[in-house]
């Protein structure tokens, strides 16, 4: 009967031996049927434990809701409940109105609108000026043609 | 989810924001449940432990520093809750008659079309669960962290707040007991 401590074989399974210790143990296992059998059993057990699958639990969702209901009810005063309600509401509004942060500030809009108006008025003035010039030219040509025999 | 988002979520939890709690717990609950389920061979007991985990998270999140990652803290809390559960509820170490054993995925490399082989596999899995249920709590938790979370000896020692030598002892004794019992019941013929 071999007197090798099983914990050494366990350390071998866990890759917790130095290279020299592993080499010595492997040499011993080749010669010792008891240790060889124990080592094989430990390998099978290690495999079983590694592949012990755990299924997900769909009940957790309901359990979570129940616990949160109980805990929030137990820890809040009426004032806190009202406060929590409005805080939760404002958090929701904050999410849905997130686009507001991308709207330029009012001063920028004011400047931009002034600039737009200024440019628009300049453009309108320029086109009016052009029309006056065109009309003046047509009027001049009309008078010139009229004065010729 | 980015680290900054989780920190913001935790801050909202500290203000008792229900939506934040819902988001935080739903994100990590399956991972925490697996620790409870691997540790306890009874699904109902695992759900009872999860209920306590939820309550403890709700009550103790105030003390958590949101600049640190939250998952290790949640796992630590879960491990402690598992270890304290039976002591606090004074339950005997038994497995319910209708308890569902966890599945062992394809124990042998070849196809398991053989019905007899499948029955033998299910029986051996059921026996493994029964024997696991009889292990001392610390042995079982050390095995859970080793095989489910793939932790090193050092990580297990930190999680369970035990010396490294004690962790090795728990793992070795736990496996030795499993091997001896399965051999005695004829499941280890090699």
Tab-separated table of N, CA, C and O in Angstrom, chain A residues 6-7 10-11 13-14 16 37-38 40-42 44-61 63-69 71-72 75 84 87 92 95, chain B residues 15-16 18-19 21-22 25-26 29-30 33-34 37-38 41 43 47 50-51 54-55 58-59 102-107 129 132 146-147 153 168 172 175-176 178-179 182-183 188 190:
chain	number	residue	atom	x	y	z
A	6	UNK	N	-2.275	11.896	-0.658
A	6	UNK	CA	-3.171	12.196	-1.777
A	6	UNK	C	-3.129	13.683	-2.153
A	6	UNK	O	-3.402	14.048	-3.296
A	7	UNK	N	-2.800	14.529	-1.190
A	7	UNK	CA	-2.791	15.967	-1.486
A	7	UNK	C	-1.753	16.307	-2.570
A	7	UNK	O	-1.916	17.280	-3.306
A	10	UNK	N	-3.504	15.792	-5.661
A	10	UNK	CA	-4.436	16.912	-5.830
A	10	UNK	C	-3.706	18.143	-6.371
A	10	UNK	O	-4.221	18.853	-7.229
A	11	UNK	N	-2.503	18.367	-5.836
A	11	UNK	CA	-1.719	19.509	-6.323
A	11	UNK	C	-1.343	19.302	-7.788
A	11	UNK	O	-1.269	20.264	-8.559
A	13	UNK	N	-3.219	17.771	-9.980
A	13	UNK	CA	-4.450	18.104	-10.729
A	13	UNK	C	-4.578	19.617	-10.874
A	13	UNK	O	-4.978	20.125	-11.912
A	14	UNK	N	-4.233	20.346	-9.814
A	14	UNK	CA	-4.363	21.813	-9.821
A	14	UNK	C	-3.158	22.498	-10.453
A	14	UNK	O	-3.074	23.727	-10.433
A	16	UNK	N	-0.186	22.669	-9.387
A	16	UNK	CA	0.423	23.435	-8.299
A	16	UNK	C	1.777	22.849	-7.888
A	16	UNK	O	2.280	23.108	-6.793
A	37	UNK	N	-4.420	4.665	-9.921
A	37	UNK	CA	-5.883	4.579	-9.854
A	37	UNK	C	-6.451	5.844	-9.190
A	37	UNK	O	-7.427	6.427	-9.664
A	38	UNK	N	-5.841	6.276	-8.092
A	38	UNK	CA	-6.335	7.470	-7.390
A	38	UNK	C	-6.250	8.696	-8.295
A	38	UNK	O	-7.182	9.508	-8.341
A	40	UNK	N	-6.299	8.808	-11.584
A	40	UNK	CA	-7.334	8.719	-12.619
A	40	UNK	C	-8.704	9.097	-12.064
A	40	UNK	O	-9.497	9.782	-12.717
A	41	UNK	N	-8.986	8.634	-10.858
A	41	UNK	CA	-10.267	8.987	-10.235
A	41	UNK	C	-10.369	10.498	-9.999
A	41	UNK	O	-11.428	11.107	-10.224
A	42	UNK	N	-9.279	11.080	-9.566
A	42	UNK	CA	-9.279	12.536	-9.340
A	42	UNK	C	-9.465	13.288	-10.657
A	42	UNK	O	-10.133	14.327	-10.698
A	44	UNK	N	-11.150	12.230	-13.287
A	44	UNK	CA	-12.561	12.093	-13.666
A	44	UNK	C	-13.410	13.051	-12.830
A	44	UNK	O	-14.291	13.746	-13.351
A	45	UNK	N	-13.147	13.071	-11.533
A	45	UNK	CA	-13.905	13.949	-10.643
A	45	UNK	C	-13.694	15.413	-11.028
A	45	UNK	O	-14.643	16.202	-11.060
A	46	UNK	N	-12.457	15.762	-11.345
A	46	UNK	CA	-12.132	17.134	-11.753
A	46	UNK	C	-12.915	17.507	-13.002
A	46	UNK	O	-13.457	18.612	-13.110
A	47	UNK	N	-12.994	16.583	-13.939
A	47	UNK	CA	-13.741	16.811	-15.180
A	47	UNK	C	-15.225	17.028	-14.862
A	47	UNK	O	-15.866	17.942	-15.383
A	48	UNK	N	-15.792	16.144	-14.012
A	48	UNK	CA	-17.209	16.264	-13.648
A	48	UNK	C	-17.496	17.610	-13.002
A	48	UNK	O	-18.496	18.267	-13.307
A	49	UNK	N	-16.646	18.016	-12.092
A	49	UNK	CA	-16.866	19.287	-11.394
A	49	UNK	C	-16.735	20.476	-12.352
A	49	UNK	O	-17.481	21.451	-12.247
A	50	UNK	N	-15.805	20.373	-13.284
A	50	UNK	CA	-15.625	21.475	-14.247
A	50	UNK	C	-16.830	21.630	-15.157
A	50	UNK	O	-17.164	22.733	-15.567
A	51	UNK	N	-17.478	20.513	-15.485
A	51	UNK	CA	-18.577	20.545	-16.455
A	51	UNK	C	-19.938	20.498	-15.788
A	51	UNK	O	-20.926	20.154	-16.408
A	52	UNK	N	-19.967	20.861	-14.534
A	52	UNK	CA	-21.236	20.910	-13.805
A	52	UNK	C	-21.919	22.228	-14.178
A	52	UNK	O	-21.638	23.261	-13.614
A	53	UNK	N	-22.841	22.171	-15.137
A	53	UNK	CA	-23.439	23.388	-15.674
A	53	UNK	C	-24.524	23.901	-14.726
A	53	UNK	O	-25.192	23.134	-14.051
A	54	UNK	N	-24.696	25.220	-14.718
A	54	UNK	CA	-25.742	25.850	-13.918
A	54	UNK	C	-26.697	26.570	-14.863
A	54	UNK	O	-26.271	27.429	-15.627
A	55	UNK	N	-27.971	26.203	-14.813
A	55	UNK	CA	-28.937	26.854	-15.694
A	55	UNK	C	-29.344	28.206	-15.116
A	55	UNK	O	-29.287	28.405	-13.894
A	56	UNK	N	-29.724	29.119	-15.997
A	56	UNK	CA	-30.194	30.433	-15.552
A	56	UNK	C	-31.547	30.280	-14.859
A	56	UNK	O	-32.261	29.293	-15.073
A	57	UNK	N	-31.886	31.241	-14.017
A	57	UNK	CA	-33.154	31.187	-13.282
A	57	UNK	C	-34.048	32.351	-13.704
A	57	UNK	O	-33.803	33.496	-13.308
A	58	UNK	N	-35.070	32.103	-14.501
A	58	UNK	CA	-35.970	33.188	-14.906
A	58	UNK	C	-36.753	33.776	-13.740
A	58	UNK	O	-37.249	34.892	-13.827
A	59	UNK	N	-36.846	33.016	-12.614
A	59	UNK	CA	-37.595	33.513	-11.442
A	59	UNK	C	-36.938	34.718	-10.803
A	59	UNK	O	-37.550	35.432	-9.997
A	60	UNK	N	-35.668	34.965	-11.127
A	60	UNK	CA	-34.937	36.043	-10.462
A	60	UNK	C	-35.568	37.406	-10.719
A	60	UNK	O	-35.541	38.278	-9.847
A	61	UNK	N	-36.147	37.578	-11.905
A	61	UNK	CA	-36.745	38.878	-12.238
A	61	UNK	C	-37.868	39.220	-11.267
A	61	UNK	O	-37.910	40.319	-10.699
A	63	UNK	N	-38.425	37.870	-8.343
A	63	UNK	CA	-37.871	37.933	-6.989
A	63	UNK	C	-37.269	39.313	-6.730
A	63	UNK	O	-37.478	39.918	-5.673
A	64	UNK	N	-36.565	39.818	-7.714
A	64	UNK	CA	-35.931	41.133	-7.607
A	64	UNK	C	-36.983	42.225	-7.410
A	64	UNK	O	-36.837	43.096	-6.563
A	65	UNK	N	-38.050	42.162	-8.200
A	65	UNK	CA	-39.107	43.173	-8.100
A	65	UNK	C	-39.756	43.135	-6.723
A	65	UNK	O	-40.008	44.180	-6.109
A	66	UNK	N	-39.992	41.921	-6.225
A	66	UNK	CA	-40.649	41.793	-4.919
A	66	UNK	C	-39.771	42.382	-3.819
A	66	UNK	O	-40.235	43.112	-2.939
A	67	UNK	N	-38.485	42.050	-3.865
A	67	UNK	CA	-37.565	42.557	-2.834
A	67	UNK	C	-37.464	44.082	-2.904
A	67	UNK	O	-37.499	44.757	-1.864
A	68	UNK	N	-37.358	44.633	-4.093
A	68	UNK	CA	-37.249	46.091	-4.221
A	68	UNK	C	-38.520	46.770	-3.709
A	68	UNK	O	-38.444	47.794	-3.031
A	69	UNK	N	-39.690	46.204	-4.031
A	69	UNK	CA	-40.947	46.759	-3.527
A	69	UNK	C	-40.940	46.809	-1.999
A	69	UNK	O	-41.259	47.820	-1.385
A	71	UNK	N	-38.361	46.568	0.152
A	71	UNK	CA	-37.298	47.369	0.759
A	71	UNK	C	-37.572	48.859	0.606
A	71	UNK	O	-37.364	49.637	1.533
A	72	UNK	N	-38.047	49.271	-0.572
A	72	UNK	CA	-38.313	50.696	-0.789
A	72	UNK	C	-39.502	51.137	0.057
A	72	UNK	O	-39.516	52.246	0.587
A	75	UNK	N	-38.322	51.454	3.780
A	75	UNK	CA	-37.316	52.442	4.160
A	75	UNK	C	-37.745	53.881	3.887
A	75	UNK	O	-37.027	54.812	4.218
A	84	UNK	N	-38.993	60.547	-4.094
A	84	UNK	CA	-38.460	59.526	-5.009
A	84	UNK	C	-39.256	59.505	-6.303
A	84	UNK	O	-38.699	59.311	-7.384
A	87	UNK	N	-38.219	62.441	-8.315
A	87	UNK	CA	-36.843	62.259	-8.770
A	87	UNK	C	-36.804	61.263	-9.928
A	87	UNK	O	-36.101	61.466	-10.922
A	92	UNK	N	-36.508	60.395	-15.878
A	92	UNK	CA	-37.092	59.970	-17.152
A	92	UNK	C	-37.123	61.127	-18.132
A	92	UNK	O	-36.795	60.956	-19.312
A	95	UNK	N	-33.820	61.891	-19.637
A	95	UNK	CA	-33.438	60.991	-20.728
A	95	UNK	C	-34.120	61.392	-22.021
A	95	UNK	O	-33.503	61.467	-23.073
B	15	UNK	N	-29.098	56.830	-3.688
B	15	UNK	CA	-30.231	57.719	-3.449
B	15	UNK	C	-31.562	56.982	-3.537
B	15	UNK	O	-32.604	57.607	-3.711
B	16	UNK	N	-31.499	55.658	-3.429
B	16	UNK	CA	-32.698	54.809	-3.418
B	16	UNK	C	-33.492	54.954	-4.719
B	16	UNK	O	-34.725	54.923	-4.704
B	18	UNK	N	-35.064	53.466	-7.651
B	18	UNK	CA	-35.522	52.104	-7.941
B	18	UNK	C	-35.070	51.623	-9.312
B	18	UNK	O	-34.656	50.474	-9.478
B	19	UNK	N	-35.160	52.511	-10.299
B	19	UNK	CA	-34.772	52.131	-11.658
B	19	UNK	C	-33.289	51.762	-11.719
B	19	UNK	O	-32.890	50.823	-12.413
B	21	UNK	N	-31.489	50.572	-9.190
B	21	UNK	CA	-31.336	49.263	-8.553
B	21	UNK	C	-31.725	48.149	-9.513
B	21	UNK	O	-31.051	47.124	-9.623
B	22	UNK	N	-32.838	48.365	-10.190
B	22	UNK	CA	-33.326	47.363	-11.135
B	22	UNK	C	-32.287	47.071	-12.212
B	22	UNK	O	-32.021	45.916	-12.557
B	25	UNK	N	-29.022	45.316	-10.529
B	25	UNK	CA	-29.230	43.931	-10.118
B	25	UNK	C	-29.471	43.024	-11.320
B	25	UNK	O	-28.960	41.906	-11.371
B	26	UNK	N	-30.247	43.497	-12.294
B	26	UNK	CA	-30.537	42.641	-13.450
B	26	UNK	C	-29.271	42.360	-14.260
B	26	UNK	O	-29.145	41.325	-14.902
B	29	UNK	N	-27.268	39.656	-11.641
B	29	UNK	CA	-27.926	38.651	-10.807
B	29	UNK	C	-27.681	37.221	-11.270
B	29	UNK	O	-27.533	36.320	-10.427
B	30	UNK	N	-27.629	36.970	-12.572
B	30	UNK	CA	-27.419	35.593	-13.037
B	30	UNK	C	-26.034	35.088	-12.618
B	30	UNK	O	-25.864	33.931	-12.228
B	33	UNK	N	-26.260	34.360	-8.972
B	33	UNK	CA	-27.099	33.184	-8.746
B	33	UNK	C	-26.320	31.895	-9.004
B	33	UNK	O	-26.507	30.893	-8.293
B	34	UNK	N	-25.462	31.890	-9.999
B	34	UNK	CA	-24.677	30.688	-10.311
B	34	UNK	C	-23.797	30.283	-9.144
B	34	UNK	O	-23.603	29.096	-8.884
B	37	UNK	N	-26.174	28.684	-6.692
B	37	UNK	CA	-26.702	27.408	-7.178
B	37	UNK	C	-25.644	26.314	-7.144
B	37	UNK	O	-25.947	25.157	-6.844
B	38	UNK	N	-24.412	26.696	-7.483
B	38	UNK	CA	-23.318	25.715	-7.456
B	38	UNK	C	-23.056	25.303	-6.005
B	38	UNK	O	-22.801	24.143	-5.711
B	41	UNK	N	-27.149	22.643	-3.568
B	41	UNK	CA	-27.654	21.686	-4.557
B	41	UNK	C	-29.170	21.787	-4.703
B	41	UNK	O	-29.759	21.077	-5.501
B	43	UNK	N	-32.398	24.172	-5.636
B	43	UNK	CA	-32.721	25.404	-6.347
B	43	UNK	C	-33.485	26.378	-5.458
B	43	UNK	O	-33.241	27.586	-5.485
B	47	UNK	N	-32.438	30.220	-4.434
B	47	UNK	CA	-33.269	31.415	-4.611
B	47	UNK	C	-33.465	32.148	-3.283
B	47	UNK	O	-33.500	33.379	-3.238
B	50	UNK	N	-30.425	34.089	-2.780
B	50	UNK	CA	-30.422	35.270	-3.665
B	50	UNK	C	-31.305	36.368	-3.094
B	50	UNK	O	-30.997	37.551	-3.225
B	51	UNK	N	-32.405	36.000	-2.465
B	51	UNK	CA	-33.282	37.010	-1.854
B	51	UNK	C	-32.501	37.781	-0.791
B	51	UNK	O	-32.589	39.008	-0.714
B	54	UNK	N	-30.023	40.152	-2.484
B	54	UNK	CA	-30.669	41.392	-2.942
B	54	UNK	C	-30.847	42.370	-1.771
B	54	UNK	O	-30.555	43.564	-1.886
B	55	UNK	N	-31.322	41.851	-0.641
B	55	UNK	CA	-31.588	42.711	0.514
B	55	UNK	C	-30.285	43.328	1.018
B	55	UNK	O	-30.218	44.518	1.335
B	58	UNK	N	-29.084	46.085	-1.238
B	58	UNK	CA	-29.900	47.286	-1.035
B	58	UNK	C	-29.457	48.044	0.215
B	58	UNK	O	-29.350	49.265	0.215
B	59	UNK	N	-29.174	47.283	1.271
B	59	UNK	CA	-28.860	47.932	2.547
B	59	UNK	C	-27.419	48.405	2.644
B	59	UNK	O	-27.138	49.376	3.341
B	102	UNK	N	-27.791	19.296	-11.019
B	102	UNK	CA	-27.259	20.066	-12.119
B	102	UNK	C	-26.795	19.113	-13.203
B	102	UNK	O	-26.435	17.979	-12.940
B	103	UNK	N	-26.783	19.581	-14.432
B	103	UNK	CA	-26.379	18.744	-15.546
B	103	UNK	C	-24.865	18.667	-15.635
B	103	UNK	O	-24.168	19.629	-15.371
B	104	UNK	N	-24.357	17.508	-16.018
B	104	UNK	CA	-22.948	17.397	-16.392
B	104	UNK	C	-22.932	17.290	-17.902
B	104	UNK	O	-23.571	16.416	-18.466
B	105	UNK	N	-22.229	18.198	-18.537
B	105	UNK	CA	-22.303	18.263	-19.987
B	105	UNK	C	-21.390	17.223	-20.599
B	105	UNK	O	-20.177	17.317	-20.505
B	106	UNK	N	-22.014	16.197	-21.189
B	106	UNK	CA	-21.291	15.247	-22.010
B	106	UNK	C	-20.038	14.707	-21.317
B	106	UNK	O	-18.907	15.008	-21.709
B	107	UNK	N	-20.255	13.889	-20.310
B	107	UNK	CA	-19.150	13.425	-19.489
B	107	UNK	C	-18.092	12.717	-20.317
B	107	UNK	O	-16.903	12.825	-20.074
B	129	UNK	N	-24.185	15.399	-6.582
B	129	UNK	CA	-24.899	16.497	-5.928
B	129	UNK	C	-25.197	16.163	-4.475
B	129	UNK	O	-25.057	17.009	-3.593
B	132	UNK	N	-21.992	16.320	-2.509
B	132	UNK	CA	-21.591	17.725	-2.360
B	132	UNK	C	-22.390	18.393	-1.256
B	132	UNK	O	-21.874	19.211	-0.491
B	146	UNK	N	-13.540	27.544	-7.131
B	146	UNK	CA	-12.517	26.957	-7.996
B	146	UNK	C	-13.109	26.561	-9.349
B	146	UNK	O	-12.552	26.867	-10.403
B	147	UNK	N	-14.243	25.875	-9.324
B	147	UNK	CA	-14.760	25.283	-10.566
B	147	UNK	C	-15.748	26.177	-11.305
B	147	UNK	O	-15.834	26.134	-12.513
B	153	UNK	N	-5.877	29.660	-6.178
B	153	UNK	CA	-5.852	29.503	-4.727
B	153	UNK	C	-5.831	30.875	-4.035
B	153	UNK	O	-6.553	31.106	-3.049
B	168	UNK	N	-6.196	25.474	0.296
B	168	UNK	CA	-5.738	24.223	-0.327
B	168	UNK	C	-6.297	23.026	0.439
B	168	UNK	O	-6.751	22.046	-0.160
B	172	UNK	N	-8.644	20.153	-1.181
B	172	UNK	CA	-8.155	18.775	-1.191
B	172	UNK	C	-9.084	17.858	-0.408
B	172	UNK	O	-9.434	16.769	-0.869
B	175	UNK	N	-12.450	17.337	-2.309
B	175	UNK	CA	-12.339	16.400	-3.432
B	175	UNK	C	-12.069	14.978	-2.944
B	175	UNK	O	-12.570	14.009	-3.521
B	176	UNK	N	-11.252	14.864	-1.898
B	176	UNK	CA	-10.947	13.523	-1.373
B	176	UNK	C	-12.217	12.848	-0.880
B	176	UNK	O	-12.454	11.663	-1.133
B	178	UNK	N	-15.304	13.517	-1.852
B	178	UNK	CA	-16.129	13.200	-3.026
B	178	UNK	C	-15.630	11.916	-3.694
B	178	UNK	O	-16.421	11.024	-4.036
B	179	UNK	N	-14.337	11.828	-3.877
B	179	UNK	CA	-13.775	10.671	-4.563
B	179	UNK	C	-14.048	9.391	-3.769
B	179	UNK	O	-14.471	8.380	-4.330
B	182	UNK	N	-17.841	8.507	-3.965
B	182	UNK	CA	-18.227	8.018	-5.297
B	182	UNK	C	-17.619	6.640	-5.554
B	182	UNK	O	-18.243	5.783	-6.194
B	183	UNK	N	-16.430	6.389	-5.045
B	183	UNK	CA	-15.802	5.068	-5.191
B	183	UNK	C	-16.586	4.022	-4.402
B	183	UNK	O	-16.868	2.930	-4.898
B	188	UNK	N	-16.722	5.026	-9.506
B	188	UNK	CA	-15.354	5.400	-9.851
B	188	UNK	C	-14.550	4.179	-10.278
B	188	UNK	O	-13.387	4.054	-9.925
B	190	UNK	N	-12.218	2.518	-12.363
B	190	UNK	CA	-11.236	2.793	-13.425
B	190	UNK	C	-10.141	1.761	-13.414
B	190	UNK	O	-9.936	1.090	-12.411
